[in-house]
Tab-separated table of C-alpha atoms in Angstrom:
chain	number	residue	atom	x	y	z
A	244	UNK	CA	287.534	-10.160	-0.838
A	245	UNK	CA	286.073	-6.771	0.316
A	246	UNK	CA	288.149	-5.925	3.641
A	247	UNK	CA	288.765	-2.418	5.164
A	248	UNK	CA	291.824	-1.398	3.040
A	249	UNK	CA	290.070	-1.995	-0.297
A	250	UNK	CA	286.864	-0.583	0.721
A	251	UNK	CA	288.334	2.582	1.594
A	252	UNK	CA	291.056	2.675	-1.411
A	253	UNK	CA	287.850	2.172	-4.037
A	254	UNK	CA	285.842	4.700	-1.881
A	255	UNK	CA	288.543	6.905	-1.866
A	256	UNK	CA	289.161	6.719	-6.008
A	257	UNK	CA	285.554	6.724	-6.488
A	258	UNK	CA	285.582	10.106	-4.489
A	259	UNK	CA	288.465	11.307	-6.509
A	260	UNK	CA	287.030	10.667	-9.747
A	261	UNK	CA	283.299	11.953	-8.734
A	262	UNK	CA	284.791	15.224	-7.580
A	263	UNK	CA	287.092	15.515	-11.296
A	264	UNK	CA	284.055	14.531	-13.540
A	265	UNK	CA	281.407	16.432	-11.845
A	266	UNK	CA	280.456	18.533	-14.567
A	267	UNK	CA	280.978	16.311	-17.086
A	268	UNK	CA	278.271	14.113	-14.970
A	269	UNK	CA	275.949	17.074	-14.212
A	270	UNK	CA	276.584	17.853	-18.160
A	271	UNK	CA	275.600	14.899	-18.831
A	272	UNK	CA	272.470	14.747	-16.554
A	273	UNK	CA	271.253	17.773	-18.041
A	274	UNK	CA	270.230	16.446	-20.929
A	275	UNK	CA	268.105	14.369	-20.077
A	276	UNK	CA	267.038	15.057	-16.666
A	277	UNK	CA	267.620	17.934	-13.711
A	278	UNK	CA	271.647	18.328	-14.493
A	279	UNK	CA	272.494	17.977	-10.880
A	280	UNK	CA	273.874	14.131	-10.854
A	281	UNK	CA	277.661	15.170	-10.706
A	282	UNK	CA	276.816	17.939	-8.306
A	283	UNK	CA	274.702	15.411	-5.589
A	284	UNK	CA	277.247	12.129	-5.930
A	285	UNK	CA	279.974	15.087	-5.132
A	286	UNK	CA	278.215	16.471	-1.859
A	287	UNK	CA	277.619	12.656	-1.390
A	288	UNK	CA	280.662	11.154	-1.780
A	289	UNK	CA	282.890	14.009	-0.039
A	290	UNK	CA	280.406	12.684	2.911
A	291	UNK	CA	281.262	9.198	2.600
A	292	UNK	CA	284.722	10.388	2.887
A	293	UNK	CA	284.205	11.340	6.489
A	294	UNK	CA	282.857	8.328	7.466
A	295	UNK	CA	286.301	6.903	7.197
A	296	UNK	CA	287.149	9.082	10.186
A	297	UNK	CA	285.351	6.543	12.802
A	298	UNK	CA	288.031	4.718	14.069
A	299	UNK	CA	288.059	0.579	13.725
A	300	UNK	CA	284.641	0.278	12.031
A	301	UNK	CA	283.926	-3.330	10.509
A	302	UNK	CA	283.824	-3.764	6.783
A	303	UNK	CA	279.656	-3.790	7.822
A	304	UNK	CA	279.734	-1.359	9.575
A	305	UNK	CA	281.115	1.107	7.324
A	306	UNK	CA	279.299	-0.290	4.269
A	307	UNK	CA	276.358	0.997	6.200
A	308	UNK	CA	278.175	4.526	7.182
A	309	UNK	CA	278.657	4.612	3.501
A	310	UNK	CA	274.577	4.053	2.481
A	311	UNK	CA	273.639	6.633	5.092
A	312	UNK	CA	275.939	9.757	4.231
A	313	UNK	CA	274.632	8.792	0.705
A	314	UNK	CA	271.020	8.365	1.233
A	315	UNK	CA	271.364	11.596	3.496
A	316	UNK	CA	273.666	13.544	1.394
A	317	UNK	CA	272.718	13.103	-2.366
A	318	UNK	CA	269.386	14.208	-2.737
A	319	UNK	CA	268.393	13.156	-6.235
A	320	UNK	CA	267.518	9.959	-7.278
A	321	UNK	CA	270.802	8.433	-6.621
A	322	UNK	CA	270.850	8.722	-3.238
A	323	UNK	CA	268.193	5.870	-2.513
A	324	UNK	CA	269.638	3.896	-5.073
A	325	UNK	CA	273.068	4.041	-4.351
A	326	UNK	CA	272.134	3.882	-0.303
A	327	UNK	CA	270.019	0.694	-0.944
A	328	UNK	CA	272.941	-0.969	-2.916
A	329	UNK	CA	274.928	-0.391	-0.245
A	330	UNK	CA	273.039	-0.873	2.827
A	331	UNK	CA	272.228	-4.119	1.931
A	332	UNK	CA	275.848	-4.937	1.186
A	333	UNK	CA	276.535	-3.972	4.619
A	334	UNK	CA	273.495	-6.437	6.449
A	335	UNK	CA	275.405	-9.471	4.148
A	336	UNK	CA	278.733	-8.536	4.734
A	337	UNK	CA	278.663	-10.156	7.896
A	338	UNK	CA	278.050	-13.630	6.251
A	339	UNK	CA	280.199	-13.096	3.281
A	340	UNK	CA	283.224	-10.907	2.089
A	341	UNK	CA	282.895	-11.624	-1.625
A	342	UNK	CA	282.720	-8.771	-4.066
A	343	UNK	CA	280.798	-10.407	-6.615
A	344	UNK	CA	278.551	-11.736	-4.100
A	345	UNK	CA	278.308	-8.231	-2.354
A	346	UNK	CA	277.873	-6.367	-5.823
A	347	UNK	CA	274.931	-9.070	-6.667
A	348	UNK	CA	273.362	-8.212	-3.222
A	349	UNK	CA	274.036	-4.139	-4.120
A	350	UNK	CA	272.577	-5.221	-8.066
A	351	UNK	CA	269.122	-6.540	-6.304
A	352	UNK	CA	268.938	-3.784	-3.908
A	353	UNK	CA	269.069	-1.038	-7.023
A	354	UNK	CA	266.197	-3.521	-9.015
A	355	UNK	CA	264.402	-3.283	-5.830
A	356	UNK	CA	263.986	0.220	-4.827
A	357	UNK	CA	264.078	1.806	-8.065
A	358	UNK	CA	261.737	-0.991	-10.209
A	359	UNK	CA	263.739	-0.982	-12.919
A	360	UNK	CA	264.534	-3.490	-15.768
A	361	UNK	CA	268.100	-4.633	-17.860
A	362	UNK	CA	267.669	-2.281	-20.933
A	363	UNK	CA	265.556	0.906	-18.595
A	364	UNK	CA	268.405	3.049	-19.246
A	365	UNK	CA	269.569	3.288	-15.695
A	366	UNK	CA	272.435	2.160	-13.708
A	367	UNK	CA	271.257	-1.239	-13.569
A	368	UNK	CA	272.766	-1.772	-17.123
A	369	UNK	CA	276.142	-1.595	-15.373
A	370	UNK	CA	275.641	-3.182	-11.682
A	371	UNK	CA	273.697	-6.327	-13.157
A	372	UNK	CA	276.745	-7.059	-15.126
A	373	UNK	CA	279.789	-6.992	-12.947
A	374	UNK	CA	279.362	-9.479	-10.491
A	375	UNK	CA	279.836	-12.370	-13.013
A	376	UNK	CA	282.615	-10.235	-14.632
A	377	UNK	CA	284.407	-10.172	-11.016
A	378	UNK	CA	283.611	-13.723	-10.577
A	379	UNK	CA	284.848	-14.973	-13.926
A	380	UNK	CA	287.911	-12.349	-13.576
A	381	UNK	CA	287.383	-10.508	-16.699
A	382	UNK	CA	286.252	-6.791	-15.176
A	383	UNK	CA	288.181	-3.676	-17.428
A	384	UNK	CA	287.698	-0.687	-17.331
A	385	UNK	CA	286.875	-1.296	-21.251
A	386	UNK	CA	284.157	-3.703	-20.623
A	387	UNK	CA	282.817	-1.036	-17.930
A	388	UNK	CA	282.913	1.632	-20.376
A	389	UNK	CA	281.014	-0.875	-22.865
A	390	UNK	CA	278.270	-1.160	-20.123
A	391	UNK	CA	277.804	2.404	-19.534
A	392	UNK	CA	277.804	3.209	-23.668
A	393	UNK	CA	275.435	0.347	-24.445
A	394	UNK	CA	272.740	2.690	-22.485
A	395	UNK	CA	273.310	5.690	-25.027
A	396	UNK	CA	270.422	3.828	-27.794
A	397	UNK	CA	268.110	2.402	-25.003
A	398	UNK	CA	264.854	4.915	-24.402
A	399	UNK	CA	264.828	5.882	-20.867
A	400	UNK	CA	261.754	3.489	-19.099
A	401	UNK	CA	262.594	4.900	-15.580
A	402	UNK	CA	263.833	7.842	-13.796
A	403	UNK	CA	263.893	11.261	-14.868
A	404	UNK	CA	264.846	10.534	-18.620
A	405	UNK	CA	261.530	8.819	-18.800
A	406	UNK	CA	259.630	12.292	-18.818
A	407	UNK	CA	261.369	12.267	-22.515
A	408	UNK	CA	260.499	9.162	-24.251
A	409	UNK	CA	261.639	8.266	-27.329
A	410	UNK	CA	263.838	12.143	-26.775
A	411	UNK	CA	266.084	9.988	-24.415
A	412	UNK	CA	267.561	7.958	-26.835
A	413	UNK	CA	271.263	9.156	-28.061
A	414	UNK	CA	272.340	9.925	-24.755
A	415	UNK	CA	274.491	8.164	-22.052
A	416	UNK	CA	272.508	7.635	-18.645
A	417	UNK	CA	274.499	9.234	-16.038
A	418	UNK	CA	273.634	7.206	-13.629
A	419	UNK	CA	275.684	4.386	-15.618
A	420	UNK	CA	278.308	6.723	-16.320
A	421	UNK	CA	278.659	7.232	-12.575
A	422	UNK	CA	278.023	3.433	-12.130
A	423	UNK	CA	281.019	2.689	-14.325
A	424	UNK	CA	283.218	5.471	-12.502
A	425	UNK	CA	282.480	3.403	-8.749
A	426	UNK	CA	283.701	-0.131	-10.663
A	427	UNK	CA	286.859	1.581	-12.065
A	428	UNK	CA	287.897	2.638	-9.033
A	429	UNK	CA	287.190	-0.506	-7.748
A	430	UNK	CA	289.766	-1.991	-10.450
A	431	UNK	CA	292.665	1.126	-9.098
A	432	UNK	CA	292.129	0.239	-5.544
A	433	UNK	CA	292.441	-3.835	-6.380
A	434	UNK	CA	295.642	-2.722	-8.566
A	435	UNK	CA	296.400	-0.087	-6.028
A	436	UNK	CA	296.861	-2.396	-3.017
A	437	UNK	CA	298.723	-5.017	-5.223
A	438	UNK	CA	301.434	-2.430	-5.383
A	439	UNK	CA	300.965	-0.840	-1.636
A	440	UNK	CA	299.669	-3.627	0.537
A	441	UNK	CA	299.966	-1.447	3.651
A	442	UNK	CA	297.786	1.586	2.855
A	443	UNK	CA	298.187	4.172	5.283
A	444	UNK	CA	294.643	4.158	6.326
A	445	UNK	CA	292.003	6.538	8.121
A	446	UNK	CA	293.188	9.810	9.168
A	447	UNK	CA	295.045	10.244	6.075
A	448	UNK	CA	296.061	13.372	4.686
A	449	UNK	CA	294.197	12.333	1.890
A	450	UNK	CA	291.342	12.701	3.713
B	244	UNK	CA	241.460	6.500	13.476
B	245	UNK	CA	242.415	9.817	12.918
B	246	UNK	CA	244.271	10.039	9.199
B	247	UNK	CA	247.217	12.298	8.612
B	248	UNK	CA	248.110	13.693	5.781
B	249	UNK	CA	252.342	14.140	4.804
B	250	UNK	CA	253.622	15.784	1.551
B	251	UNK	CA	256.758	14.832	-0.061
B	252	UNK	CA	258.220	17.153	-2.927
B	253	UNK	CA	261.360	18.445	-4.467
B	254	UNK	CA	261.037	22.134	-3.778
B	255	UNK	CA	259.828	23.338	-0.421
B	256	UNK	CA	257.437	26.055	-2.046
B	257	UNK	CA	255.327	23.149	-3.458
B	258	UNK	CA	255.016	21.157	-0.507
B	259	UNK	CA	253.907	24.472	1.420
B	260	UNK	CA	251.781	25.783	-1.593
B	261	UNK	CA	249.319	22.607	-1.304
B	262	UNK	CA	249.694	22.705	2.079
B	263	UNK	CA	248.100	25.981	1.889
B	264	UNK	CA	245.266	25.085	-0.589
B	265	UNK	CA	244.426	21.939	1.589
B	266	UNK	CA	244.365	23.720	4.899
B	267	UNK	CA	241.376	25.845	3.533
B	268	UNK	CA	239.160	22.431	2.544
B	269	UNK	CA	240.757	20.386	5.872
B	270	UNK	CA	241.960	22.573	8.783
B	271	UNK	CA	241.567	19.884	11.552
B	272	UNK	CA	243.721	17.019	9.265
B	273	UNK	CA	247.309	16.746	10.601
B	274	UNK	CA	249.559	17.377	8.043
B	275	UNK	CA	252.989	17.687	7.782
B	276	UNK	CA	255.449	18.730	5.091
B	277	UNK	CA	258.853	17.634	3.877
B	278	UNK	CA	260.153	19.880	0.868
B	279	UNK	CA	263.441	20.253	-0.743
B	280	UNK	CA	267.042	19.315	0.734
B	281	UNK	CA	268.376	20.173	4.102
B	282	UNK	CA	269.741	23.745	2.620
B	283	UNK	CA	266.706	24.481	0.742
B	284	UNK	CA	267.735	23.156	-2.974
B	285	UNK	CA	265.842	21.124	-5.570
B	286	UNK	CA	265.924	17.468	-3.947
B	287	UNK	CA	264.786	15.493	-1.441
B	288	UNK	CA	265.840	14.681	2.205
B	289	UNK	CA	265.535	11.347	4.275
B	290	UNK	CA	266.157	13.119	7.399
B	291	UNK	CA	263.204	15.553	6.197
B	292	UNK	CA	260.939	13.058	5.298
B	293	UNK	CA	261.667	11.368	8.757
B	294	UNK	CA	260.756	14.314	10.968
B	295	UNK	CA	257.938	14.694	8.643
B	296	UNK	CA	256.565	11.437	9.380
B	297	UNK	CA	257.216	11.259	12.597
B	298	UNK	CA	256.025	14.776	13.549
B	299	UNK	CA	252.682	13.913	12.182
B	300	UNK	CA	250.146	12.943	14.736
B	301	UNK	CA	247.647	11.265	12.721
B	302	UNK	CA	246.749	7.403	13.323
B	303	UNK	CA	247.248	6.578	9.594
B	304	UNK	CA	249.501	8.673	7.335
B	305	UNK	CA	248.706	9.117	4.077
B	306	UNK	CA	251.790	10.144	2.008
B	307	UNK	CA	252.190	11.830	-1.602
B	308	UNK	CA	254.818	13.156	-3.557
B	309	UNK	CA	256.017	14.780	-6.420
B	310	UNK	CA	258.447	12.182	-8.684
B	311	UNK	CA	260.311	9.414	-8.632
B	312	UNK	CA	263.116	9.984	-5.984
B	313	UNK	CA	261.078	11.487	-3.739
B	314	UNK	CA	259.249	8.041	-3.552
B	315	UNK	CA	262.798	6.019	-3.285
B	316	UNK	CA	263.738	8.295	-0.165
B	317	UNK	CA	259.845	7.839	0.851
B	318	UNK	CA	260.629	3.826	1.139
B	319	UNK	CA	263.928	3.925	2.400
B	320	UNK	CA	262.709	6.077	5.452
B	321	UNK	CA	259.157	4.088	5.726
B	322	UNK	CA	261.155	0.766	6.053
B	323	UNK	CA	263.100	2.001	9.351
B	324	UNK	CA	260.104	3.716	10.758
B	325	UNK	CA	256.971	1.609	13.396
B	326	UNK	CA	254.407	4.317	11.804
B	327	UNK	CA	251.372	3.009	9.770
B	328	UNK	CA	252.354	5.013	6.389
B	329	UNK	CA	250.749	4.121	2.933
B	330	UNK	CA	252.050	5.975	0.081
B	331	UNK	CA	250.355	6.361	-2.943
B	332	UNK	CA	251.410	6.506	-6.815
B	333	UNK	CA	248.857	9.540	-7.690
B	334	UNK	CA	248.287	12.946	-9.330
B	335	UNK	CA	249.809	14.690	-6.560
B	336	UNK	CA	247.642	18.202	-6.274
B	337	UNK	CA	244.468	16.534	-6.476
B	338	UNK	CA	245.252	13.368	-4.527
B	339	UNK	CA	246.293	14.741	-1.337
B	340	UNK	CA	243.574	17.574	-1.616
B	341	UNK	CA	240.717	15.160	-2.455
B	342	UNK	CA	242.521	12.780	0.315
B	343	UNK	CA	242.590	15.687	3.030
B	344	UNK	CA	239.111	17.263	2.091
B	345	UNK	CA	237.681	13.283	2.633
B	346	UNK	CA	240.007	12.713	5.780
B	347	UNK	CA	238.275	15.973	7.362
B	348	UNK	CA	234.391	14.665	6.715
B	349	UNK	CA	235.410	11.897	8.683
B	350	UNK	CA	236.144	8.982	5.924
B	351	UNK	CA	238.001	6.154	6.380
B	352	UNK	CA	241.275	5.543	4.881
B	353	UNK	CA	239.773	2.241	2.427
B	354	UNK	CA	237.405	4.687	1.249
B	355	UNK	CA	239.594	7.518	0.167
B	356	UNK	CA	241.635	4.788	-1.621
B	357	UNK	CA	238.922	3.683	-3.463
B	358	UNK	CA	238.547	7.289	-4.733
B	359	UNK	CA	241.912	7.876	-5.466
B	360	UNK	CA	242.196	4.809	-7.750
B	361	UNK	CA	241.192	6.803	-11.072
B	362	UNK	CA	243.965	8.939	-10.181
B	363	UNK	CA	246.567	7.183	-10.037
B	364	UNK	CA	249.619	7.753	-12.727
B	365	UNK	CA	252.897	6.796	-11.470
């Protein structure tokens, strides 16, 4: 069940760990592509942060705050991608509250506007596998780290990487990396508000 | 139907450098440029693109850009927007200079196309 306290508890350790790993994700970015990935989901995600600062938003409607400080705020690649996932979350939250439903919904947005395949080398290779993992109960942060490795042989067929060809292969796609990162903290913030039910939310000094 | 013409890049300086070498083949073609992020980096901008598109006065846009992203935020923004805007997967130089030096003779928008076609490589 995605409701207002766990969206902004995984938004707000998806933030956290964005911000930490930045370099490691522009590192990583770099090469294979233009080495700004950590940088843009960091300007992005500090953006998504403020979002939380509207007052008594619906799960929807800050799903779709979310996709538009990202589509706005990111500038590479991931900004579209990301912002699709989650702005179509947002027009089917209002029918259903199910994550692995919702992360499907996010999985066919990301095949949609980027064109990618399973196996492309891109962050599909970790959204198209967690929403049976969340339905059958058996997301880790081990199996999400298993997603995000399994791209480090594939040959980049989309996205920058692709410029490189068979050059891409023996490197983690950041995108994935970053991919795995958002369904960790999706696994704190579900562990999180197991502990601490009654999150102080919004207006936080966290914020 | 007039046709407008709308460049999407990365990097401001390209967007304005074939804006420059098209202007001198197509003066009277609206065209419009959206280049870089909001503070000028490498990247591209929905809210950019946007005003680009809709700043354009042209009947029919005709849109190209640089890579892959650019096209992503190119969708996104052409989903939410009433314009006519057809975007094409070509050589980027030549295809919006052949597009703008055929928009200013006066040919349609299905003709250009059909001359674009060979170069087409994204």
């Amino acid at each position: 069940m995605l409701d207002e306290a766990l969206l902004f508890k995984w938004m707000a350790a998806f933030d956290h760990q964005i911000q930490t790993d930045k370099a490691y994700l522009s590192g990583l970015d770099a090469e294979i592509g233009d080495g700004d990935h950590g940088d843009n989901m960091a300007r992005g995600m500090s953006a998504v942060m403020h979002t939380f600062k509207t007052p008594d938003q619906s799960v929807a409607e800050q799903l779709k705050a979310i996709a538009f400080a990202l589509i706005s705020k990111v500038g590479g690649a991931a900004g579209p991608l990301y912002g699709s996932a989650f702005l179509r979350m947002s027009k089917a939250a209002t029918d259903t509250q199910q994550l692995d439903q919702l992360i499907q919904i996010g999985a066919d947005a990301i095949a949609d506007r980027g064109g990618a395949n399973f196996g492309d080398k891109t962050m599909l290779d970790v959204w198209a596998y967690v929403p049976a993992m969340l339905e059958h109960h058996t997301l880790s942060s081990a199996g999400l780290a298993q997603l995000a490795a399994n791209t480090k042989p594939m040959q980049a067929k989309k996205g920058r990487a692709s410029y490189l060809g068979e050059r891409s292969v023996g490197h983690l796609d950041p995108g994935a990396v970053s991919s795995q990162e958002l369904f960790q903290a999706l696994l704190l913030a579900q562990a999180d508000l197991k502990t601490s039910p009654n999150p102080a939310m919004k207006n936080g000094t966290d914020l | 139907m007039t046709i407008g013409i709308v460049l999407v890049s990365h990097v401001a300086e390209l967007a304005q450098g074939i804006a420059k070498l098209i202007q001198q083949v197509a003066p009277d073609v609206p065209l419009t440029l959206a280049g870089g992020t909001a503070d000028y980096e490498v990247g591209t901008d929905a809210a950019k693109i946007t005003q680009a598109i809709e700043a354009n006065p042209g009947d029919e846009l005709m849109v190209f850009y640089d890579l892959g992203s650019a096209k992503m935020t190119l969708d996104l923004v052409a989903e939410m927007s009433t314009r006519a805007i057809y975007r094409y997967d070509t050589a980027f130089v030549e295809s919006a200079y052949s597009a703008a030096a055929l928009a200013q003779a006066g040919v349609g928008r299905l003709e250009i196309e059909a001359q674009l076609k060979p170069l087409r490589i994204k």
